Amino acid sequence: MSDQDILVLFKNGQREKAFKKLYHLYPRIEKLVLSKGGSKDDASDVFQEALIILNRNLETSNFKLTASFYTYLYSVSRFVWSDIQKSLTKQQLQDLNTQEVQVFQEVIEEKKYQLAEHAFLEIGKRCQQLLQLFYHQAMSFKDIANVMQFKSSKIAKNQKYKCLQKAKDIYQTKLKSVQS
Amino acid sequence: METYTQYIELINDYLNNILSKEAQADFESKLKSDSVFNTIYQEHLVFVNGLERIEIKGDIQNAKHSYHTEKWLKISGISILVIGALVMLYTLVFNTSEMELTPNSDALNTIIIDSTSSSKTTTLSDVEPIVDSIINTKTTKGILGITTPISEEKLIAKANYNPFQKAHQVLRINTQNDTIIRCKEGSVLRISKGAFVNRKTGKSIVGNVDIKVTEYYKLSDILIANLSTVSNGQQLETGGMLFIEATQGATDLKLKDDSPIDISFPTRNKKEGMQLFTGEWTNKNINWSLQNIEELEEIDLYEEHIDVPFNVVEEAPIFPGCETENTNDARKKCMKEAISSFVNRKFNIGVANNLGLSGLQRINCYFKIDKDGNVVFIQSRAPHPRLSEEADRVIGLLPKMIPGKQRGKAVNVPYALPIRFKIQGESSTNQSSRRVSMDTVSTVTSIAFDQEPAVSPVEMDTTYNANRGMVEFIREVMHDKDFPVDSLFISQWEQYKKQKLIRGISIETKPNYIERAIVLRKPLLEMEGSKFKIIDGDSITRGGHIIRVPWDESKIPTTTQVMTIAPKQRFSAGTDAVTAEEFESRLGDVADTSISSRDAGYYILKTSNLGWINCDRFINGRTTRIKYKLKIKNADGASISMVFKSINAVLPSWYTNGVYDFQTVGANEKVVLVAIKRKNGKLYYDMVETKTKANPQLDFKFKEVTIEELKEELEGLNSNFN
């Protein structure tokens, strides 16, 4: 299966299938992480992160894959791993070329989203479900009220804001603790 | 709070792209101007993305899961395939054995019975100690013609033999041991134990078996025996042929199917691609078919099976009771004496009575003390089978000894034991010339193997063979053919040799010509009553010693003779089987027409399956091929063979209606056509050298010959051969 075929899968929204194909590259990435002193679990996490970043990039219209999936995933994984290890020196950062800088920024950016994700994971199952239904399934509040057995769409709407607020609060405190 | 909710709703709408163009522009300008709104927007973006992560992660986990499942499915699928293939292979390979087992229970039973019976025989032979032995055979040389061959087949009616039949060697082997036989012209047979079965009943044979081997390596031998080298019409180049026959008593034996005889031909004639063929007589000619053995094996015998003669062996075998002797020579002497006295004690001279024998009797015995110290391979030769039987019995009684060693390794030690005794009665007539051998123990160079006691009275042949020994040697040295040599003088001579008074040397008599010479030292000449004198041609050294070149053998006639007794050979004359004398007399009898050309020029052996074995190779693609048919007016049914000069091949012809058909031969080959004919009781012969071409025009000028002349002529062909 060529890279082109995988791109087509992404475009057609068959994200899961595309990921499955990309997983064939995993053993090689795993080798990279293991060689840099990571465990198998680390490797799995790193690869997952790389896939998320790739997916996000593919969804933005101005992204163009300049190299093969493997090369891209490899460099992303490298940055993800060295970011986890905090092993990049200032000298190394200065030596990066533009492409690498871009990849590195994406990795840093992604960390913010990671925090948000963690915040969501802490707000409770019901809130999570509510927010996901609203933002990802793009359900109307009326439908959400039906699915989640709220008495009215209004209550659903209110509940959604409360959940969002709660998540944001958690996110803010997390962000502060990371930055400090 | 209210504004915040509104903002969020606005942002949502913006992200979902449902705002109108103006509202969108408004929104974007508001992002730039209103910093609070901007932070809220950025923050919300992060949240939406974070939320998306959860979604993506779910997808990735699913993908990962299915990837791993797929991978395992693949691996297990492949392994199942591999296992399946292995099972298929297994069933294919062992299918045949299952096939044998499937038939009904009756067949199954017989199989079981077979296997038990055969395993019984193997265990039987396993019990016996396995002894490997080499039989060095050299039948006595130079006997012209007809007398020595020993035939077990004399009673078989109408067996056809030829007066020119080559002397064969008869060997007795024990089937319970692996045996290696080295024949006099160099063929080596390796027979594994229990290799023979009864021809008729198919049962395994236990005990002694007589093997008859005839070797045909010379062209004259092959021609005389009417052997040809053709395999299913295809010509063969021969490296030699062997005839092997096995008998036990009067029973014909054949080889068990799964235990062939390993045969090595002398390498002299071996060429690449030579294969073993077995021969079968079909319609007067022999046809060779390829044996299953693919390549001839070169067997290196001497590494494993070493015979070291008693006189030479470094550590002689030790007879029980001789252990206390210190030196090897003393132990040898002790053993000689012990064996002699043992035989003297046990030998029952009574068996010699009433055998019609008188005077001095000599039995030559030969046996080996094998690597385990057992006495094996007992052979004896006596004027009468009864005596050799008795000698065999006595030697068989010898106790187990400590085996002899050479370079620290146990070896077989051959031992020769002459038994002499005198039978009182009429005085013997030829005592005077008989030499009493000095060396009571010596390596034997000529062994004549005795045969089964005759079942019915058979005319016996006695052959005397010249045997040169000390007497002749001394006469050669003394330059006197009538020099009196007695046992006393021989023992003196031996004594002088030990004292180094007589010594053999090599000298260069002429440039580049080394001759054997004898040094006779001065004290010999100065002794009282010395028989040594200075004679013409002696060179005298400064010390007064004599260097003398002995006479060559031809100047000293041989006085010693060895007697061999064998049943008379039978030969075919028409429909009768007759002895050699009778055959010759009938051949000479002009009135006797019963002996045909075929009988005279050919001989036919209707033999066992062992039969003929030939070391041949197919001749392929040499030249163009032609049909060779010969029309000869004065043929009168002569037998004609074609000898190829370039290759060792003899081609027979098929005679029909005055035409000799040699079938297909290579064109332009140099050949010799040999024709032998018997007509009106006379023997005719001619030989024509020619080249093979289509429609040959040839005439034979048959000359009358005697058997001796014919033999000589054929011997002359040997130079073309080999």
PDB file of C-alpha atoms in Angstrom, chain A residues 15-16 19-20 23-24 27 44 48-49 51-52 55-56 59 110 112-114 116-117 119-121 131-132 134-137 157 160-161 164-165 167-168 171-172, chain B residues 1 4-6 8-9 12 16 40 42-68 70-71 74:
ATOM      1  CA  ARG A  15      -9.109   7.428   9.294  1.00  0.00           C
ATOM      2  CA  GLU A  16      -9.087   4.133  11.137  1.00  0.00           C
ATOM      3  CA  PHE A  19      -3.989   4.343  10.804  1.00  0.00           C
ATOM      4  CA  LYS A  20      -3.998   0.602  10.457  1.00  0.00           C
ATOM      5  CA  TYR A  23       0.940   0.891  11.903  1.00  0.00           C
ATOM      6  CA  HIS A  24       3.115  -1.186   9.571  1.00  0.00           C
ATOM      7  CA  PRO A  27       8.228  -1.623  14.333  1.00  0.00           C
ATOM      8  CA  SER A  44       3.723   2.991  21.618  1.00  0.00           C
ATOM      9  CA  GLN A  48       0.470   7.448  18.831  1.00  0.00           C
ATOM     10  CA  GLU A  49       1.443  11.072  19.387  1.00  0.00           C
ATOM     11  CA  LEU A  51      -0.010   9.797  14.361  1.00  0.00           C
ATOM     12  CA  ILE A  52      -2.181  12.430  16.110  1.00  0.00           C
ATOM     13  CA  ASN A  55      -3.699  13.559  11.395  1.00  0.00           C
ATOM     14  CA  ARG A  56      -4.069  17.115  12.655  1.00  0.00           C
ATOM     15  CA  GLU A  59      -6.818  18.105   8.327  1.00  0.00           C
ATOM     16  CA  GLU A 110       0.284  19.425  20.602  1.00  0.00           C
ATOM     17  CA  LYS A 112      -1.246  22.168  24.891  1.00  0.00           C
ATOM     18  CA  TYR A 113      -3.919  20.024  23.412  1.00  0.00           C
ATOM     19  CA  GLN A 114      -2.661  17.183  25.520  1.00  0.00           C
ATOM     20  CA  ALA A 116      -6.781  20.111  27.400  1.00  0.00           C
ATOM     21  CA  GLU A 117      -7.346  16.438  26.808  1.00  0.00           C
ATOM     22  CA  ALA A 119      -8.603  18.325  31.590  1.00  0.00           C
ATOM     23  CA  PHE A 120     -11.466  16.707  29.739  1.00  0.00           C
ATOM     24  CA  LEU A 121     -10.593  13.330  31.146  1.00  0.00           C
ATOM     25  CA  LEU A 131     -19.113  17.754  25.012  1.00  0.00           C
ATOM     26  CA  GLN A 132     -18.153  15.065  22.508  1.00  0.00           C
ATOM     27  CA  PHE A 134     -21.902  18.491  20.834  1.00  0.00           C
ATOM     28  CA  TYR A 135     -18.530  19.192  19.240  1.00  0.00           C
ATOM     29  CA  HIS A 136     -17.762  16.062  17.298  1.00  0.00           C
ATOM     30  CA  GLN A 137     -21.045  14.535  16.440  1.00  0.00           C
ATOM     31  CA  LYS A 157     -27.297  23.603  26.782  1.00  0.00           C
ATOM     32  CA  LYS A 160     -22.732  21.925  28.335  1.00  0.00           C
ATOM     33  CA  TYR A 161     -21.536  25.383  29.379  1.00  0.00           C
ATOM     34  CA  LEU A 164     -16.931  23.475  29.394  1.00  0.00           C
ATOM     35  CA  GLN A 165     -16.303  25.962  32.162  1.00  0.00           C
ATOM     36  CA  ALA A 167     -12.755  21.816  31.941  1.00  0.00           C
ATOM     37  CA  LYS A 168     -11.385  25.219  31.266  1.00  0.00           C
ATOM     38  CA  TYR A 171      -6.914  23.378  32.091  1.00  0.00           C
ATOM     39  CA  GLN A 172      -5.913  26.762  33.453  1.00  0.00           C
TER      40      GLN A 172
ATOM     41  CA  MET B   1     -21.234  34.916  32.093  1.00  0.00           C
ATOM     42  CA  TYR B   4     -19.062  34.480  27.642  1.00  0.00           C
ATOM     43  CA  THR B   5     -21.779  32.042  26.669  1.00  0.00           C
ATOM     44  CA  GLN B   6     -22.571  34.224  23.712  1.00  0.00           C
ATOM     45  CA  ILE B   8     -18.627  30.615  22.880  1.00  0.00           C
ATOM     46  CA  GLU B   9     -21.696  30.192  20.767  1.00  0.00           C
ATOM     47  CA  ASN B  12     -18.741  27.573  17.644  1.00  0.00           C
ATOM     48  CA  ASN B  16     -18.577  25.257  12.081  1.00  0.00           C
ATOM     49  CA  ILE B  40     -11.383  33.114  24.765  1.00  0.00           C
ATOM     50  CA  GLN B  42      -7.651  30.672  21.437  1.00  0.00           C
ATOM     51  CA  GLU B  43      -8.574  28.882  24.598  1.00  0.00           C
ATOM     52  CA  HIS B  44     -11.625  27.350  23.018  1.00  0.00           C
ATOM     53  CA  LEU B  45      -9.537  26.230  20.052  1.00  0.00           C
ATOM     54  CA  VAL B  46      -7.236  24.387  22.349  1.00  0.00           C
ATOM     55  CA  PHE B  47     -10.204  22.714  23.951  1.00  0.00           C
ATOM     56  CA  VAL B  48     -11.720  21.656  20.732  1.00  0.00           C
ATOM     57  CA  ASN B  49      -8.402  20.208  19.642  1.00  0.00           C
ATOM     58  CA  GLY B  50      -7.918  18.499  22.949  1.00  0.00           C
ATOM     59  CA  LEU B  51     -11.373  17.021  22.610  1.00  0.00           C
ATOM     60  CA  GLU B  52     -10.451  15.901  19.126  1.00  0.00           C
ATOM     61  CA  ARG B  53      -7.424  14.082  20.488  1.00  0.00           C
ATOM     62  CA  ILE B  54      -9.698  11.805  22.436  1.00  0.00           C
ATOM     63  CA  GLU B  55     -11.507  10.998  19.239  1.00  0.00           C
ATOM     64  CA  ILE B  56      -8.297  10.371  17.299  1.00  0.00           C
ATOM     65  CA  LYS B  57      -6.855   8.288  20.062  1.00  0.00           C
ATOM     66  CA  GLY B  58      -9.890   6.089  19.960  1.00  0.00           C
ATOM     67  CA  ASP B  59      -9.396   5.593  16.250  1.00  0.00           C
ATOM     68  CA  ILE B  60      -5.687   4.936  16.690  1.00  0.00           C
ATOM     69  CA  GLN B  61      -6.340   2.351  19.384  1.00  0.00           C
ATOM     70  CA  ASN B  62      -8.785   0.574  17.132  1.00  0.00           C
ATOM     71  CA  ALA B  63      -6.327   0.679  14.260  1.00  0.00           C
ATOM     72  CA  LYS B  64      -3.551  -0.618  16.451  1.00  0.00           C
ATOM     73  CA  HIS B  65      -5.718  -3.419  17.681  1.00  0.00           C
ATOM     74  CA  SER B  66      -6.760  -4.497  14.226  1.00  0.00           C
ATOM     75  CA  TYR B  67      -3.160  -4.222  13.019  1.00  0.00           C
ATOM     76  CA  HIS B  68      -1.982  -6.578  15.734  1.00  0.00           C
ATOM     77  CA  GLU B  70      -4.045  -9.031  11.468  1.00  0.00           C
ATOM     78  CA  LYS B  71      -0.411  -9.650  12.192  1.00  0.00           C
ATOM     79  CA  LYS B  74      -0.935 -13.822   9.326  1.00  0.00           C
TER      80      LYS B  74
END
